[in-house]
């Protein structure tokens, strides 16, 4: 054993596939029968891999169906013998004998082909199946007659195989080992000196078979020749070689061919019997002893053996024999379907992998030959995967386009492999691949924008509206939260108006709204998913406040005061339809709630005046006559059209007179004004009391002075002083008139026909909405660009006011 050269050849070639995983091959050569644990080769070093990579990649040896003789030691990065390898058991006669297997790494997937060639060791001596062979040879056998001997078998290969034979003694027979086609050595012994039964009736020979190994091993067999009496002719085969072909699936009993030999002798010496001499093949083939028909007795397998050589011995009973050779060719039948071995496969893959990512690696085996062993693999249709052949018998399934979990969350990949035999055989496997989610979809609102309505004077906390967004992703990536985006409405953060529930998207009012303060506004709601990083989208919601009839009409003209009396003047010459005045009112509500109508509620003379329902104009119905009272008092109700409606009343004083003094005289004793009358009475009583008091005081003073003077005159009778009555100068005029002095002012305000006026009104009957303009305090301005009533020549109104 020590002399055996242990050559280790390393052939290394690495190349990189376009698919992105390395594929390499390494070859080793070792002798058979190495002890368990012996080193085969340092594969990590030979492939240029780090030992850590072997561990992280879960390196393993993949041998398919066959037994594992060699194992991988990941710690040292070496291949070791796991099992004793017997070359003869592994390969039989096939040379060279090699183990093929793969080393697979994951993350990323790589695989390397390893070939370990097993060298032969001379561990088998040549052996004969029998220890003794018997021949009966007639003494008349001719010199040159040939006798087929059994071949020795040496299971070793090459130089260790069968090498030579020797036959001893060599007195009568010599050894002939002709080389025939196929390199088979059929040993024959040739009679080179006639036998003489009378001299020697039994010859014992020793056949030694030797191999070429070192040391040389040998096997022996005894050949016992019984010398018979004369038989002159040996059988002769009709052909030097018989050929037969048989399909591997031929049933037992099939006749392959018929061997025939003839013998010129007569009787038993010419009676030929056929036997198969190569015993190793008797289990498969059978020969009919009588007619030489060769039939199939066992089963054939093209994949195991394609070719048989049968040695048929045709012998007559006189002891002569001839060797006929039969060559049987086995024909291949497509009897093996491809076998699919999944080497590595992932059952979950992220939806964002690039096209070309390897999903599965497979090894396909079909032991049939030619077309029957050529395999083609396909995938089921309409899936984003393709199958490619990476090297002989290796296929990988890769993604060939982008995946989208939202479209398909799992795929059943059916791999079908067919061979090209006729008929074709196929097998298939189905892999289920789950696609895992990536946050690649933003939430989408059900509508591109929303509009919501809320009636003013709502209770705070009222839920107004719900926005909803959906997200096509899965689980956390699809969990939508709603967020109110910061913005401001009239300078106030929108969050002080509304709040959005993060989970449900319900929008709540935070405060009570007032239509007269704010009519509508926009807010922006963001929907955000729970992915990392999160995705979001926005939507605009328009909130419109709806009006309620919460404001009563306000009368702007005539102005109602408590301290003065205002009257409109109507000349006695006025015709029917004379415009007396116009009641102007506004309502800060809108629409129907601000649509005002005017009605006459009370009037001194209902037959004289009417009020325009729409425009509030007070006109005379008929011609004014002299009989009509100067003072006319009207009460007008202004009502809006809301539900329920609200109203206001206004009193209008009208004076029917031609001149101002007439009005004045009439209106001075506005004595039915109770307060005025009471005051007058009070002043009159007070004045009377003061006057009475002063008068009595004067009388008393005068009386006192008279009495005093009378006494004085009685004392000083001649005194001539004048007597002057005393009047306090302040009261002299007051006593003269007897009435209170009146002080009055006169003012005319032309409110509707003056362009300088800051009070402008639209037609009372129009539907215009009037709003308060802060720049014009206490005045009203019309918004619409409508022709102003003030420009119409037929409608000036003169309003006269009297202030007392
Ligand atoms: C894959 O196959 C399984 C089992 O047959 C089945 O339940 C599933 O629906 C299939 N999936 C697809 C996407 O066809």
GROMACS .gro file of C-alpha atoms in nm, residues 77-512:
model
  436
   77UNK     CA    1  -1.381   2.359   0.517
   78UNK     CA    2  -1.271   2.015   0.406
   79UNK     CA    3  -1.429   1.709   0.254
   80UNK     CA    4  -1.382   1.388   0.452
   81UNK     CA    5  -1.452   1.022   0.387
   82UNK     CA    6  -1.779   0.930   0.553
   83UNK     CA    7  -1.808   0.573   0.440
   84UNK     CA    8  -1.558   0.323   0.313
   85UNK     CA    9  -1.568   0.350  -0.068
   86UNK     CA   10  -1.550   0.029  -0.263
   87UNK     CA   11  -1.481   0.118  -0.621
   88UNK     CA   12  -1.602  -0.218  -0.746
   89UNK     CA   13  -1.936  -0.183  -0.563
   90UNK     CA   14  -1.975   0.171  -0.684
   91UNK     CA   15  -1.887   0.143  -1.050
   92UNK     CA   16  -1.844  -0.225  -1.135
   93UNK     CA   17  -1.649  -0.248  -1.454
   94UNK     CA   18  -1.698   0.114  -1.551
   95UNK     CA   19  -1.385   0.324  -1.565
   96UNK     CA   20  -1.306   0.587  -1.471
   97UNK     CA   21  -1.510   0.568  -1.158
   98UNK     CA   22  -1.614   0.898  -1.006
   99UNK     CA   23  -1.854   1.038  -0.748
  100UNK     CA   24  -2.049   1.341  -0.861
  101UNK     CA   25  -2.220   1.561  -0.613
  102UNK     CA   26  -2.298   1.925  -0.545
  103UNK     CA   27  -2.214   2.155  -0.265
  104UNK     CA   28  -2.497   2.405  -0.206
  105UNK     CA   29  -2.474   2.737  -0.030
  106UNK     CA   30  -2.761   2.972   0.049
  107UNK     CA   31  -2.793   3.347   0.102
  108UNK     CA   32  -2.716   3.388  -0.184
  109UNK     CA   33  -2.770   3.057  -0.346
  110UNK     CA   34  -2.458   2.911  -0.498
  111UNK     CA   35  -2.368   2.565  -0.594
  112UNK     CA   36  -2.055   2.390  -0.691
  113UNK     CA   37  -2.010   2.061  -0.863
  114UNK     CA   38  -1.761   1.829  -0.700
  115UNK     CA   39  -1.618   1.530  -0.882
  116UNK     CA   40  -1.420   1.276  -0.682
  117UNK     CA   41  -1.251   1.021  -0.898
  118UNK     CA   42  -1.201   0.690  -0.719
  119UNK     CA   43  -0.876   0.519  -0.805
  120UNK     CA   44  -0.853   0.146  -0.800
  121UNK     CA   45  -0.655  -0.056  -0.545
  122UNK     CA   46  -0.557  -0.411  -0.614
  123UNK     CA   47  -0.776  -0.564  -0.352
  124UNK     CA   48  -0.930  -0.845  -0.551
  125UNK     CA   49  -0.747  -1.153  -0.676
  126UNK     CA   50  -0.859  -1.311  -1.004
  127UNK     CA   51  -1.110  -1.584  -0.924
  128UNK     CA   52  -1.270  -1.868  -1.109
  129UNK     CA   53  -1.627  -1.947  -1.046
  130UNK     CA   54  -1.553  -2.315  -1.027
  131UNK     CA   55  -1.251  -2.478  -0.879
  132UNK     CA   56  -1.255  -2.760  -1.129
  133UNK     CA   57  -1.356  -2.815  -1.492
  134UNK     CA   58  -1.400  -3.151  -1.648
  135UNK     CA   59  -1.345  -3.242  -2.012
  136UNK     CA   60  -1.386  -3.569  -2.193
  137UNK     CA   61  -1.163  -3.561  -2.498
  138UNK     CA   62  -1.133  -3.834  -2.751
  139UNK     CA   63  -0.788  -3.964  -2.816
  140UNK     CA   64  -0.849  -3.899  -3.176
  141UNK     CA   65  -0.890  -3.532  -3.117
  142UNK     CA   66  -0.682  -3.353  -3.369
  143UNK     CA   67  -0.387  -3.140  -3.289
  144UNK     CA   68  -0.511  -2.784  -3.291
  145UNK     CA   69  -0.847  -2.870  -3.134
  146UNK     CA   70  -0.953  -2.588  -2.908
  147UNK     CA   71  -1.125  -2.608  -2.575
  148UNK     CA   72  -1.285  -2.303  -2.418
  149UNK     CA   73  -1.188  -2.259  -2.057
  150UNK     CA   74  -1.372  -2.055  -1.805
  151UNK     CA   75  -1.253  -1.700  -1.773
  152UNK     CA   76  -1.128  -1.578  -1.442
  153UNK     CA   77  -1.284  -1.265  -1.305
  154UNK     CA   78  -1.095  -0.985  -1.138
  155UNK     CA   79  -1.313  -0.705  -1.011
  156UNK     CA   80  -1.027  -0.460  -1.005
  157UNK     CA   81  -0.988  -0.230  -1.295
  158UNK     CA   82  -0.707  -0.126  -1.518
  159UNK     CA   83  -0.364  -0.252  -1.434
  160UNK     CA   84  -0.507  -0.426  -1.129
  161UNK     CA   85  -0.740  -0.629  -1.347
  162UNK     CA   86  -0.683  -0.965  -1.503
  163UNK     CA   87  -0.355  -0.971  -1.678
  164UNK     CA   88  -0.245  -1.318  -1.783
  165UNK     CA   89  -0.298  -1.694  -1.757
  166UNK     CA   90  -0.058  -1.984  -1.730
  167UNK     CA   91  -0.138  -2.348  -1.782
  168UNK     CA   92   0.078  -2.631  -1.646
  169UNK     CA   93   0.193  -2.884  -1.743
  170UNK     CA   94   0.233  -2.801  -2.109
  171UNK     CA   95   0.292  -3.160  -2.241
  172UNK     CA   96  -0.028  -3.189  -2.447
  173UNK     CA   97  -0.199  -2.857  -2.422
  174UNK     CA   98  -0.091  -2.502  -2.466
  175UNK     CA   99  -0.282  -2.186  -2.374
  176UNK     CA  100  -0.426  -1.951  -2.628
  177UNK     CA  101  -0.567  -1.615  -2.527
  178UNK     CA  102  -0.678  -1.452  -2.850
  179UNK     CA  103  -0.796  -1.098  -2.830
  180UNK     CA  104  -1.139  -1.065  -2.977
  181UNK     CA  105  -1.353  -0.760  -3.045
  182UNK     CA  106  -1.448  -0.569  -2.733
  183UNK     CA  107  -1.123  -0.663  -2.562
  184UNK     CA  108  -1.270  -0.973  -2.398
  185UNK     CA  109  -1.014  -1.238  -2.331
  186UNK     CA  110  -1.148  -1.582  -2.389
  187UNK     CA  111  -0.911  -1.843  -2.270
  188UNK     CA  112  -0.876  -2.156  -2.474
  189UNK     CA  113  -0.647  -2.448  -2.449
  190UNK     CA  114  -0.518  -2.596  -2.770
  191UNK     CA  115  -0.415  -2.953  -2.818
  192UNK     CA  116  -0.065  -2.941  -2.954
  193UNK     CA  117   0.023  -3.305  -2.904
  194UNK     CA  118  -0.221  -3.591  -2.958
  195UNK     CA  119  -0.353  -3.768  -2.656
  196UNK     CA  120  -0.298  -4.134  -2.612
  197UNK     CA  121  -0.558  -4.294  -2.389
  198UNK     CA  122  -0.350  -4.605  -2.373
  199UNK     CA  123  -0.063  -4.413  -2.225
  200UNK     CA  124  -0.255  -4.170  -2.010
  201UNK     CA  125  -0.635  -4.176  -1.972
  202UNK     CA  126  -0.655  -3.878  -1.738
  203UNK     CA  127  -0.466  -3.553  -1.757
  204UNK     CA  128  -0.478  -3.300  -1.474
  205UNK     CA  129  -0.384  -2.941  -1.558
  206UNK     CA  130  -0.365  -2.629  -1.346
  207UNK     CA  131  -0.483  -2.297  -1.489
  208UNK     CA  132  -0.344  -1.995  -1.306
  209UNK     CA  133  -0.487  -1.647  -1.365
  210UNK     CA  134  -0.277  -1.349  -1.259
  211UNK     CA  135  -0.347  -0.984  -1.239
  212UNK     CA  136  -0.107  -0.696  -1.308
  213UNK     CA  137  -0.120  -0.537  -0.969
  214UNK     CA  138   0.153  -0.505  -0.722
  215UNK     CA  139   0.181  -0.734  -0.543
  216UNK     CA  140   0.049  -0.970  -0.801
  217UNK     CA  141  -0.253  -1.178  -0.701
  218UNK     CA  142  -0.364  -1.499  -0.866
  219UNK     CA  143  -0.636  -1.763  -0.877
  220UNK     CA  144  -0.620  -2.124  -0.987
  221UNK     CA  145  -0.851  -2.386  -1.134
  222UNK     CA  146  -0.804  -2.757  -1.189
  223UNK     CA  147  -0.878  -2.890  -1.535
  224UNK     CA  148  -0.936  -3.263  -1.543
  225UNK     CA  149  -0.929  -3.417  -1.889
  226UNK     CA  150  -1.059  -3.769  -1.934
  227UNK     CA  151  -0.929  -3.918  -2.253
  228UNK     CA  152  -1.199  -4.100  -2.454
  229UNK     CA  153  -1.188  -4.327  -2.740
  230UNK     CA  154  -1.213  -4.180  -3.094
  231UNK     CA  155  -1.457  -3.922  -3.210
  232UNK     CA  156  -1.327  -3.762  -3.517
  233UNK     CA  157  -1.533  -3.451  -3.579
  234UNK     CA  158  -1.610  -3.162  -3.356
  235UNK     CA  159  -1.929  -2.960  -3.391
  236UNK     CA  160  -1.904  -2.649  -3.607
  237UNK     CA  161  -2.103  -2.332  -3.543
  238UNK     CA  162  -2.306  -2.216  -3.841
  239UNK     CA  163  -2.187  -1.859  -3.785
  240UNK     CA  164  -1.879  -1.734  -3.609
  241UNK     CA  165  -2.092  -1.487  -3.417
  242UNK     CA  166  -2.465  -1.447  -3.352
  243UNK     CA  167  -2.622  -1.112  -3.294
  244UNK     CA  168  -2.955  -1.033  -3.135
  245UNK     CA  169  -3.126  -0.711  -3.030
  246UNK     CA  170  -3.393  -0.695  -2.767
  247UNK     CA  171  -3.584  -0.403  -2.616
  248UNK     CA  172  -3.523  -0.368  -2.248
  249UNK     CA  173  -3.890  -0.421  -2.169
  250UNK     CA  174  -3.914  -0.755  -2.359
  251UNK     CA  175  -4.114  -1.007  -2.159
  252UNK     CA  176  -3.962  -1.319  -2.009
  253UNK     CA  177  -3.961  -1.608  -2.257
  254UNK     CA  178  -3.886  -1.394  -2.561
  255UNK     CA  179  -3.671  -1.589  -2.807
  256UNK     CA  180  -3.365  -1.384  -2.893
  257UNK     CA  181  -3.186  -1.601  -3.145
  258UNK     CA  182  -3.105  -1.964  -3.218
  259UNK     CA  183  -2.754  -2.106  -3.216
  260UNK     CA  184  -2.694  -2.401  -3.441
  261UNK     CA  185  -2.390  -2.617  -3.492
  262UNK     CA  186  -2.334  -2.922  -3.706
  263UNK     CA  187  -2.127  -3.229  -3.640
  264UNK     CA  188  -2.011  -3.458  -3.907
  265UNK     CA  189  -2.001  -3.755  -3.677
  266UNK     CA  190  -2.282  -3.992  -3.651
  267UNK     CA  191  -2.468  -4.122  -3.352
  268UNK     CA  192  -2.388  -3.987  -3.013
  269UNK     CA  193  -2.073  -3.831  -3.152
  270UNK     CA  194  -2.288  -3.616  -3.374
  271UNK     CA  195  -2.556  -3.542  -3.118
  272UNK     CA  196  -2.504  -3.180  -3.023
  273UNK     CA  197  -2.597  -3.024  -2.690
  274UNK     CA  198  -2.585  -2.649  -2.620
  275UNK     CA  199  -2.487  -2.491  -2.292
  276UNK     CA  200  -2.405  -2.137  -2.182
  277UNK     CA  201  -2.063  -2.136  -2.033
  278UNK     CA  202  -2.045  -1.791  -1.894
  279UNK     CA  203  -2.234  -1.864  -1.579
  280UNK     CA  204  -2.276  -1.506  -1.470
  281UNK     CA  205  -2.533  -1.463  -1.743
  282UNK     CA  206  -2.740  -1.776  -1.693
  283UNK     CA  207  -2.976  -1.588  -1.468
  284UNK     CA  208  -3.074  -1.362  -1.757
  285UNK     CA  209  -3.060  -1.594  -2.056
  286UNK     CA  210  -3.152  -1.954  -2.102
  287UNK     CA  211  -3.060  -2.187  -2.384
  288UNK     CA  212  -3.256  -2.482  -2.496
  289UNK     CA  213  -3.010  -2.771  -2.470
  290UNK     CA  214  -3.155  -2.941  -2.775
  291UNK     CA  215  -3.231  -2.671  -3.031
  292UNK     CA  216  -3.005  -2.390  -2.919
  293UNK     CA  217  -3.285  -2.131  -2.886
  294UNK     CA  218  -3.181  -1.853  -2.651
  295UNK     CA  219  -3.470  -1.709  -2.449
  296UNK     CA  220  -3.495  -1.429  -2.199
  297UNK     CA  221  -3.521  -1.555  -1.844
  298UNK     CA  222  -3.469  -1.242  -1.637
  299UNK     CA  223  -3.541  -0.874  -1.683
  300UNK     CA  224  -3.323  -0.637  -1.877
  301UNK     CA  225  -3.246  -0.279  -1.794
  302UNK     CA  226  -3.078  -0.068  -2.055
  303UNK     CA  227  -2.976   0.179  -1.792
  304UNK     CA  228  -2.776  -0.093  -1.612
  305UNK     CA  229  -2.637  -0.293  -1.900
  306UNK     CA  230  -2.660  -0.236  -2.271
  307UNK     CA  231  -2.459  -0.521  -2.404
  308UNK     CA  232  -2.423  -0.895  -2.331
  309UNK     CA  233  -2.184  -1.156  -2.472
  310UNK     CA  234  -2.300  -1.512  -2.431
  311UNK     CA  235  -2.062  -1.798  -2.486
  312UNK     CA  236  -2.250  -2.103  -2.604
  313UNK     CA  237  -2.071  -2.433  -2.606
  314UNK     CA  238  -2.195  -2.678  -2.864
  315UNK     CA  239  -2.064  -3.020  -2.769
  316UNK     CA  240  -2.119  -3.363  -2.915
  317UNK     CA  241  -2.138  -3.658  -2.691
  318UNK     CA  242  -1.813  -3.777  -2.829
  319UNK     CA  243  -1.647  -3.503  -2.627
  320UNK     CA  244  -1.579  -3.252  -2.900
  321UNK     CA  245  -1.709  -2.904  -2.862
  322UNK     CA  246  -1.714  -2.567  -3.033
  323UNK     CA  247  -1.766  -2.225  -2.881
  324UNK     CA  248  -2.028  -2.006  -3.045
  325UNK     CA  249  -2.050  -1.647  -2.948
  326UNK     CA  250  -2.382  -1.458  -2.915
  327UNK     CA  251  -2.387  -1.083  -2.877
  328UNK     CA  252  -2.706  -0.935  -2.739
  329UNK     CA  253  -2.769  -0.563  -2.773
  330UNK     CA  254  -3.030  -0.418  -2.537
  331UNK     CA  255  -3.243  -0.144  -2.690
  332UNK     CA  256  -3.351   0.150  -2.483
  333UNK     CA  257  -3.717   0.203  -2.417
  334UNK     CA  258  -3.844   0.527  -2.262
  335UNK     CA  259  -3.938   0.368  -1.935
  336UNK     CA  260  -3.815   0.628  -1.689
  337UNK     CA  261  -3.991   0.952  -1.627
  338UNK     CA  262  -3.783   1.252  -1.529
  339UNK     CA  263  -3.737   1.285  -1.155
  340UNK     CA  264  -3.749   1.634  -1.013
  341UNK     CA  265  -3.539   1.699  -0.705
  342UNK     CA  266  -3.587   2.034  -0.543
  343UNK     CA  267  -3.244   2.134  -0.420
  344UNK     CA  268  -3.338   2.459  -0.259
  345UNK     CA  269  -3.653   2.665  -0.256
  346UNK     CA  270  -3.798   2.958  -0.070
  347UNK     CA  271  -4.169   2.963   0.007
  348UNK     CA  272  -4.194   3.331   0.087
  349UNK     CA  273  -4.062   3.617  -0.119
  350UNK     CA  274  -4.102   3.991  -0.083
  351UNK     CA  275  -4.307   4.171  -0.348
  352UNK     CA  276  -4.026   4.417  -0.418
  353UNK     CA  277  -3.765   4.165  -0.539
  354UNK     CA  278  -3.600   4.242  -0.869
  355UNK     CA  279  -3.686   4.041  -1.178
  356UNK     CA  280  -3.441   3.756  -1.207
  357UNK     CA  281  -3.443   3.654  -0.841
  358UNK     CA  282  -3.393   3.282  -0.798
  359UNK     CA  283  -3.688   3.117  -0.629
  360UNK     CA  284  -3.605   2.750  -0.666
  361UNK     CA  285  -3.316   2.536  -0.785
  362UNK     CA  286  -3.380   2.185  -0.912
  363UNK     CA  287  -3.194   1.887  -1.036
  364UNK     CA  288  -3.371   1.678  -1.299
  365UNK     CA  289  -3.268   1.320  -1.366
  366UNK     CA  290  -3.382   1.094  -1.645
  367UNK     CA  291  -3.172   0.779  -1.678
  368UNK     CA  292  -3.301   0.701  -2.028
  369UNK     CA  293  -3.067   0.762  -2.320
  370UNK     CA  294  -3.074   0.999  -2.611
  371UNK     CA  295  -3.410   1.168  -2.667
  372UNK     CA  296  -3.570   0.964  -2.392
  373UNK     CA  297  -3.328   1.118  -2.146
  374UNK     CA  298  -3.342   1.474  -2.275
  375UNK     CA  299  -3.562   1.676  -2.049
  376UNK     CA  300  -3.748   1.998  -2.106
  377UNK     CA  301  -3.916   2.182  -1.818
  378UNK     CA  302  -4.197   2.432  -1.840
  379UNK     CA  303  -4.403   2.630  -1.592
  380UNK     CA  304  -4.776   2.687  -1.586
  381UNK     CA  305  -4.882   2.991  -1.781
  382UNK     CA  306  -4.975   3.341  -1.670
  383UNK     CA  307  -4.738   3.359  -1.377
  384UNK     CA  308  -4.448   3.600  -1.351
  385UNK     CA  309  -4.186   3.326  -1.334
  386UNK     CA  310  -3.968   3.152  -1.585
  387UNK     CA  311  -3.754   2.845  -1.575
  388UNK     CA  312  -3.404   2.835  -1.712
  389UNK     CA  313  -3.152   2.561  -1.752
  390UNK     CA  314  -2.841   2.668  -1.568
  391UNK     CA  315  -2.624   2.374  -1.654
  392UNK     CA  316  -2.666   2.012  -1.743
  393UNK     CA  317  -2.964   1.876  -1.549
  394UNK     CA  318  -2.991   2.185  -1.333
  395UNK     CA  319  -3.280   2.423  -1.364
  396UNK     CA  320  -3.373   2.730  -1.171
  397UNK     CA  321  -3.703   2.914  -1.143
  398UNK     CA  322  -3.662   3.290  -1.143
  399UNK     CA  323  -3.901   3.584  -1.132
  400UNK     CA  324  -3.930   3.740  -1.474
  401UNK     CA  325  -4.128   4.052  -1.393
  402UNK     CA  326  -4.224   4.262  -1.096
  403UNK     CA  327  -4.444   4.104  -0.833
  404UNK     CA  328  -4.738   4.276  -0.672
  405UNK     CA  329  -4.891   4.127  -0.360
  406UNK     CA  330  -5.202   4.338  -0.410
  407UNK     CA  331  -5.263   4.162  -0.740
  408UNK     CA  332  -5.166   3.808  -0.635
  409UNK     CA  333  -5.059   3.718  -0.285
  410UNK     CA  334  -4.952   3.366  -0.366
  411UNK     CA  335  -4.860   3.161  -0.666
  412UNK     CA  336  -4.884   2.794  -0.728
  413UNK     CA  337  -4.586   2.725  -0.950
  414UNK     CA  338  -4.635   2.400  -1.137
  415UNK     CA  339  -4.315   2.269  -1.286
  416UNK     CA  340  -4.366   2.006  -1.552
  417UNK     CA  341  -4.067   1.823  -1.696
  418UNK     CA  342  -4.103   1.601  -2.003
  419UNK     CA  343  -3.848   1.393  -2.181
  420UNK     CA  344  -3.836   1.383  -2.559
  421UNK     CA  345  -3.896   1.008  -2.587
  422UNK     CA  346  -4.187   0.864  -2.782
  423UNK     CA  347  -4.421   0.855  -2.608
  424UNK     CA  348  -4.294   1.127  -2.382
  425UNK     CA  349  -4.298   1.078  -2.005
  426UNK     CA  350  -4.337   1.363  -1.767
  427UNK     CA  351  -4.358   1.446  -1.401
  428UNK     CA  352  -4.447   1.762  -1.222
  429UNK     CA  353  -4.430   1.930  -0.886
  430UNK     CA  354  -4.621   2.226  -0.753
  431UNK     CA  355  -4.465   2.480  -0.522
  432UNK     CA  356  -4.667   2.737  -0.335
  433UNK     CA  357  -4.492   3.071  -0.312
  434UNK     CA  358  -4.629   3.337  -0.081
  435UNK     CA  359  -4.564   3.702  -0.162
  436UNK     CA  360  -4.500   3.914   0.145
  437UNK     CA  361  -4.620   4.270   0.166
  438UNK     CA  362  -4.422   4.590   0.122
  439UNK     CA  363  -4.582   4.927   0.195
  440UNK     CA  364  -4.615   5.038  -0.166
  441UNK     CA  365  -4.969   5.173  -0.171
  442UNK     CA  366  -5.081   5.502  -0.023
  443UNK     CA  367  -5.432   5.525   0.125
  444UNK     CA  368  -5.687   5.640  -0.132
  445UNK     CA  369  -5.993   5.843  -0.038
  446UNK     CA  370  -6.321   5.719  -0.173
  447UNK     CA  371  -6.380   6.054  -0.336
  448UNK     CA  372  -6.144   6.318  -0.471
  449UNK     CA  373  -6.308   6.586  -0.260
  450UNK     CA  374  -6.587   6.604  -0.009
  451UNK     CA  375  -6.858   6.855   0.067
  452UNK     CA  376  -7.041   6.861   0.399
  453UNK     CA  377  -7.321   7.071   0.535
  454UNK     CA  378  -7.395   7.181   0.888
  455UNK     CA  379  -7.686   7.385   1.009
  456UNK     CA  380  -7.579   7.682   1.217
  457UNK     CA  381  -7.635   7.694   1.594
  458UNK     CA  382  -7.530   7.328   1.615
  459UNK     CA  383  -7.433   7.171   1.946
  460UNK     CA  384  -7.052   7.148   1.986
  461UNK     CA  385  -6.928   6.791   1.945
  462UNK     CA  386  -7.185   6.707   1.679
  463UNK     CA  387  -7.052   6.464   1.422
  464UNK     CA  388  -7.087   6.618   1.080
  465UNK     CA  389  -6.942   6.386   0.830
  466UNK     CA  390  -6.715   6.086   0.772
  467UNK     CA  391  -6.424   6.065   0.532
  468UNK     CA  392  -6.296   5.722   0.438
  469UNK     CA  393  -5.977   5.605   0.273
  470UNK     CA  394  -5.871   5.253   0.190
  471UNK     CA  395  -5.523   5.110   0.152
  472UNK     CA  396  -5.455   4.810  -0.069
  473UNK     CA  397  -5.162   4.688   0.138
  474UNK     CA  398  -5.185   4.433   0.415
  475UNK     CA  399  -5.219   4.453   0.789
  476UNK     CA  400  -5.016   4.735   0.946
  477UNK     CA  401  -4.933   4.875   0.603
  478UNK     CA  402  -5.305   4.914   0.541
  479UNK     CA  403  -5.403   5.061   0.880
  480UNK     CA  404  -5.528   5.410   0.796
  481UNK     CA  405  -5.524   5.703   1.043
  482UNK     CA  406  -5.688   6.035   0.969
  483UNK     CA  407  -5.514   6.357   1.060
  484UNK     CA  408  -5.648   6.711   1.032
  485UNK     CA  409  -5.393   6.919   0.843
  486UNK     CA  410  -5.299   7.254   0.994
  487UNK     CA  411  -5.456   7.551   0.827
  488UNK     CA  412  -5.637   7.855   0.941
  489UNK     CA  413  -5.984   7.988   0.876
  490UNK     CA  414  -6.026   8.364   0.925
  491UNK     CA  415  -5.698   8.358   1.118
  492UNK     CA  416  -5.814   8.089   1.359
  493UNK     CA  417  -5.659   7.739   1.345
  494UNK     CA  418  -5.905   7.501   1.179
  495UNK     CA  419  -5.864   7.267   1.474
  496UNK     CA  420  -6.064   7.506   1.686
  497UNK     CA  421  -6.356   7.459   1.447
  498UNK     CA  422  -6.341   7.086   1.376
  499UNK     CA  423  -6.170   6.769   1.489
  500UNK     CA  424  -6.115   6.445   1.302
  501UNK     CA  425  -6.127   6.108   1.473
  502UNK     CA  426  -5.798   5.937   1.386
  503UNK     CA  427  -5.946   5.586   1.368
  504UNK     CA  428  -6.285   5.640   1.211
  505UNK     CA  429  -6.242   5.955   1.002
  506UNK     CA  430  -6.552   6.110   1.163
  507UNK     CA  431  -6.540   6.488   1.158
  508UNK     CA  432  -6.684   6.659   1.468
  509UNK     CA  433  -6.774   7.020   1.519
  510UNK     CA  434  -6.574   7.168   1.805
  511UNK     CA  435  -6.789   7.479   1.838
  512UNK     CA  436  -7.126   7.610   1.743
   0.00000   0.00000   0.00000
